[in-house]
CSV table of C-alpha atoms in Angstrom, one decimal:
chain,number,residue,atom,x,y,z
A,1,UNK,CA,-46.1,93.5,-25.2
A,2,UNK,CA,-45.6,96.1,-22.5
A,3,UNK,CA,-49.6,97.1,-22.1
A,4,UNK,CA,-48.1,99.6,-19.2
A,5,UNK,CA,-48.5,102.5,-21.9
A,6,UNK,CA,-51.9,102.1,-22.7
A,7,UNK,CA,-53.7,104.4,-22.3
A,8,UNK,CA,-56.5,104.0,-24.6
A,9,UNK,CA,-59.0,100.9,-26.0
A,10,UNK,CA,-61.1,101.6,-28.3
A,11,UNK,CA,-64.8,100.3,-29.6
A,12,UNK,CA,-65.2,96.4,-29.4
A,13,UNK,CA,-61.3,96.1,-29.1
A,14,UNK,CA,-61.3,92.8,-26.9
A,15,UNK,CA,-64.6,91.6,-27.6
A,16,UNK,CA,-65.1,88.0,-28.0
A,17,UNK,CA,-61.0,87.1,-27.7
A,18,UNK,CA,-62.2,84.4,-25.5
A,19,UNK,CA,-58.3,83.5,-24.9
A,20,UNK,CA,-57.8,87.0,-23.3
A,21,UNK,CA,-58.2,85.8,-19.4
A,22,UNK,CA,-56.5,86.4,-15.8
A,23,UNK,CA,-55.8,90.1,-14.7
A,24,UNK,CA,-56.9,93.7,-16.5
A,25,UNK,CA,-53.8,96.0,-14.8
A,26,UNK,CA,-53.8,98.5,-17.6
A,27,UNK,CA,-51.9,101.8,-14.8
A,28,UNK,CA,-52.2,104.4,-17.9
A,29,UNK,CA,-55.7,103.4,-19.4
A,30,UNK,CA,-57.7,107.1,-19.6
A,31,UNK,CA,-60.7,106.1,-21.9
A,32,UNK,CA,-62.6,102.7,-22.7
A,33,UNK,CA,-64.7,101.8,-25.9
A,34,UNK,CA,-68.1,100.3,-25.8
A,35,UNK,CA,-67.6,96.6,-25.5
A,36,UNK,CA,-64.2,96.6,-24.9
A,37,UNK,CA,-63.6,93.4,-22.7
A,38,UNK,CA,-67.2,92.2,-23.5
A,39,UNK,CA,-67.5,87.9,-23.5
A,40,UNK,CA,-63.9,87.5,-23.0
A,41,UNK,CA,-62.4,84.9,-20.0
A,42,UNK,CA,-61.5,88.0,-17.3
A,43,UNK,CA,-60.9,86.9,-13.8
A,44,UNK,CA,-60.3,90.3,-12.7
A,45,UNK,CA,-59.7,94.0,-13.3
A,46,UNK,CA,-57.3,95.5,-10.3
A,47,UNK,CA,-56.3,98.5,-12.3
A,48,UNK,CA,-58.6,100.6,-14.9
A,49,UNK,CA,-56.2,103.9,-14.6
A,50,UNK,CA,-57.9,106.7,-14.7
A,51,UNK,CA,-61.1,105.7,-16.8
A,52,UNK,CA,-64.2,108.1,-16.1
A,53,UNK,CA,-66.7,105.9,-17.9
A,54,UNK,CA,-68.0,102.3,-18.7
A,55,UNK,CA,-70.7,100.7,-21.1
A,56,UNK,CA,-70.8,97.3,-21.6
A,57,UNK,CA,-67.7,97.1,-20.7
A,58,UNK,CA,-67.4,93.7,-18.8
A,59,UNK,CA,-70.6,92.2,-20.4
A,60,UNK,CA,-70.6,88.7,-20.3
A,61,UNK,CA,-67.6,88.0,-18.7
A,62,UNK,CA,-68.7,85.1,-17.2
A,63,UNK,CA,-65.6,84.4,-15.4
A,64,UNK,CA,-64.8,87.5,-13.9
A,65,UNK,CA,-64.7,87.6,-10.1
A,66,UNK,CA,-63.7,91.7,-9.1
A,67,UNK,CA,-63.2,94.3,-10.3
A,68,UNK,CA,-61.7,98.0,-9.2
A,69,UNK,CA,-63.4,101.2,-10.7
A,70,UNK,CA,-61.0,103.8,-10.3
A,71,UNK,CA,-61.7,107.2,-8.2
A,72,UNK,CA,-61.9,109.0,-10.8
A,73,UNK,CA,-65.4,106.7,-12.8
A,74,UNK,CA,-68.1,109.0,-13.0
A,75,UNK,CA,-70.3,106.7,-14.8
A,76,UNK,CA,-70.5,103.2,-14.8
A,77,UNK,CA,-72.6,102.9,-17.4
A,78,UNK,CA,-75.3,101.0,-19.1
A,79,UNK,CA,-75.1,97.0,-19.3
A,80,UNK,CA,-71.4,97.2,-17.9
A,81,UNK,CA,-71.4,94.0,-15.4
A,82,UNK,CA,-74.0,92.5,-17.5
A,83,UNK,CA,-74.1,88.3,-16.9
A,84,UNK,CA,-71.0,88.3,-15.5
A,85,UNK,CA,-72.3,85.3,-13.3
A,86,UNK,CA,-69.1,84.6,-11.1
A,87,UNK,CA,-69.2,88.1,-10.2
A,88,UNK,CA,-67.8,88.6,-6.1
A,89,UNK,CA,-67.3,92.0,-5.5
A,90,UNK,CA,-66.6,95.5,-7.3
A,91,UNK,CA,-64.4,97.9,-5.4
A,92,UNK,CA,-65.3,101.6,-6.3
A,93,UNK,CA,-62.9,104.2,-5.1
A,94,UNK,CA,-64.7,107.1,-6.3
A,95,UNK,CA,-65.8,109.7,-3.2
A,96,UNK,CA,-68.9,110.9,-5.1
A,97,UNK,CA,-71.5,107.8,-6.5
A,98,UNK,CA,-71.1,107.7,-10.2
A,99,UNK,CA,-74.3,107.5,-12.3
A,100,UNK,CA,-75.2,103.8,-13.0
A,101,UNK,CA,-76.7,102.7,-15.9
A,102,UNK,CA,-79.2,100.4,-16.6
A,103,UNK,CA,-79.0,97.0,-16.4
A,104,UNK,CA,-75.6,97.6,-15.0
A,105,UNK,CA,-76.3,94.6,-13.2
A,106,UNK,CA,-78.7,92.3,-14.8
A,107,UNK,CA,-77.7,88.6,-14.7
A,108,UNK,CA,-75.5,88.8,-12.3
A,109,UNK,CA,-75.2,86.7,-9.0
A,110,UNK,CA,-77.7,87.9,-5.7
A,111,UNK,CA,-74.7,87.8,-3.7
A,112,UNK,CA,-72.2,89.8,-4.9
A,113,UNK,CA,-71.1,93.3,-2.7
A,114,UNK,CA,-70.0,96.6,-4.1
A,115,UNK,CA,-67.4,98.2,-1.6
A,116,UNK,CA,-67.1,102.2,-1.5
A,117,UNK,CA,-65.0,104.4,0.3
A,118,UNK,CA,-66.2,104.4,4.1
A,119,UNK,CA,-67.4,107.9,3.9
A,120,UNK,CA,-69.3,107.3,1.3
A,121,UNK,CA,-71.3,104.2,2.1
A,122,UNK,CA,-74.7,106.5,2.7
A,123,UNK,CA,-73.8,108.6,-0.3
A,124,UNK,CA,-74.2,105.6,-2.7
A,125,UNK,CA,-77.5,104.1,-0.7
A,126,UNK,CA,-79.2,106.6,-1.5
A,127,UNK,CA,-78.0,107.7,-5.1
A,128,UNK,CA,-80.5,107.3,-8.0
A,129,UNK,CA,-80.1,103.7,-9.4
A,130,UNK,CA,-77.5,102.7,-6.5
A,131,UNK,CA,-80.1,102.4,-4.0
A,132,UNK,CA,-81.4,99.6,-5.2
A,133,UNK,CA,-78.3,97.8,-4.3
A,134,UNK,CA,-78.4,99.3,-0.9
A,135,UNK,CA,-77.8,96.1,1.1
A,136,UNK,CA,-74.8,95.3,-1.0
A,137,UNK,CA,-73.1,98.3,-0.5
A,138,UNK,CA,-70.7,98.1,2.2
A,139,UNK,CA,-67.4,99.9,3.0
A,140,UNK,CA,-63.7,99.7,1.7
A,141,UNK,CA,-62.9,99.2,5.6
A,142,UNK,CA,-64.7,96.3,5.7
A,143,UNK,CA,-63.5,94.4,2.7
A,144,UNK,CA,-61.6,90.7,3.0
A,145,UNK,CA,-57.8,91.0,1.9
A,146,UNK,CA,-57.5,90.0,-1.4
């Protein structure tokens, strides 16, 4: 199927489809249920659209590496990386910090970074929630080629 055109996924839509791996490059997507890609096989999410919001969305995704949270997130909300253990990097394009849920992070790996625009790098140390992530937060400039 041509997933080009979608532009919405609703509650639980993916959740536990353990076969659904490799990339999420949804162009179109504008909204996200709860859950939507929760415990599936995910290696990586290089296009999310024009989402505003996450919750639980990547929840025990235990193979998922990246992902990209488009400029236009305003809330990456509560549980959304949530033991995703092979967890790299996220890539945030959005200017202003987003609010960030809790347990956003929980049971993921001490090592993985969370690039930002370069502007915004002191914006996001700072930010309620973010700062506690404030060594991991690096800029866009400085991230590896993928």
């Amino acid at each position: 199927p041509n997933m080009n055109r979608v532009e919405t996924l609703g509650f639980d839509c993916f959740w536990r489809c353990t076969k659904l791996s490799g990339d999420i490059n949804l162009p179109n997507l504008k909204t996200t249920g709860y859950s939507c890609f929760q415990d599936t096989a995910v290696t990586s999410a290089s296009n999310l659209g024009t989402i505003t919001t996450t919750d639980r969305t990547f929840k025990g995704c235990k193979q998922l590496k990246s992902a990209t949270l488009p400029a236009t997130i305003t809330s990456v909300g509560r549980e959304t990386f949530r033991s995703c253990l092979s967890l790299s990097h996220i890539k945030i394009l959005a200017e202003t910090p987003p609010s960030l849920g809790a347990l956003a992070f929980d049971g993921t790996n001490s090592t993985f970074l969370i690039y930002v625009p370069n502007d915004s790098v002191e914006a996001y140390k700072t930010a309620t929630n973010w700062s506690a992530y404030a060594d991991r937060i690096k800029p866009i400039s400085e991230m590896p080629t993928e």
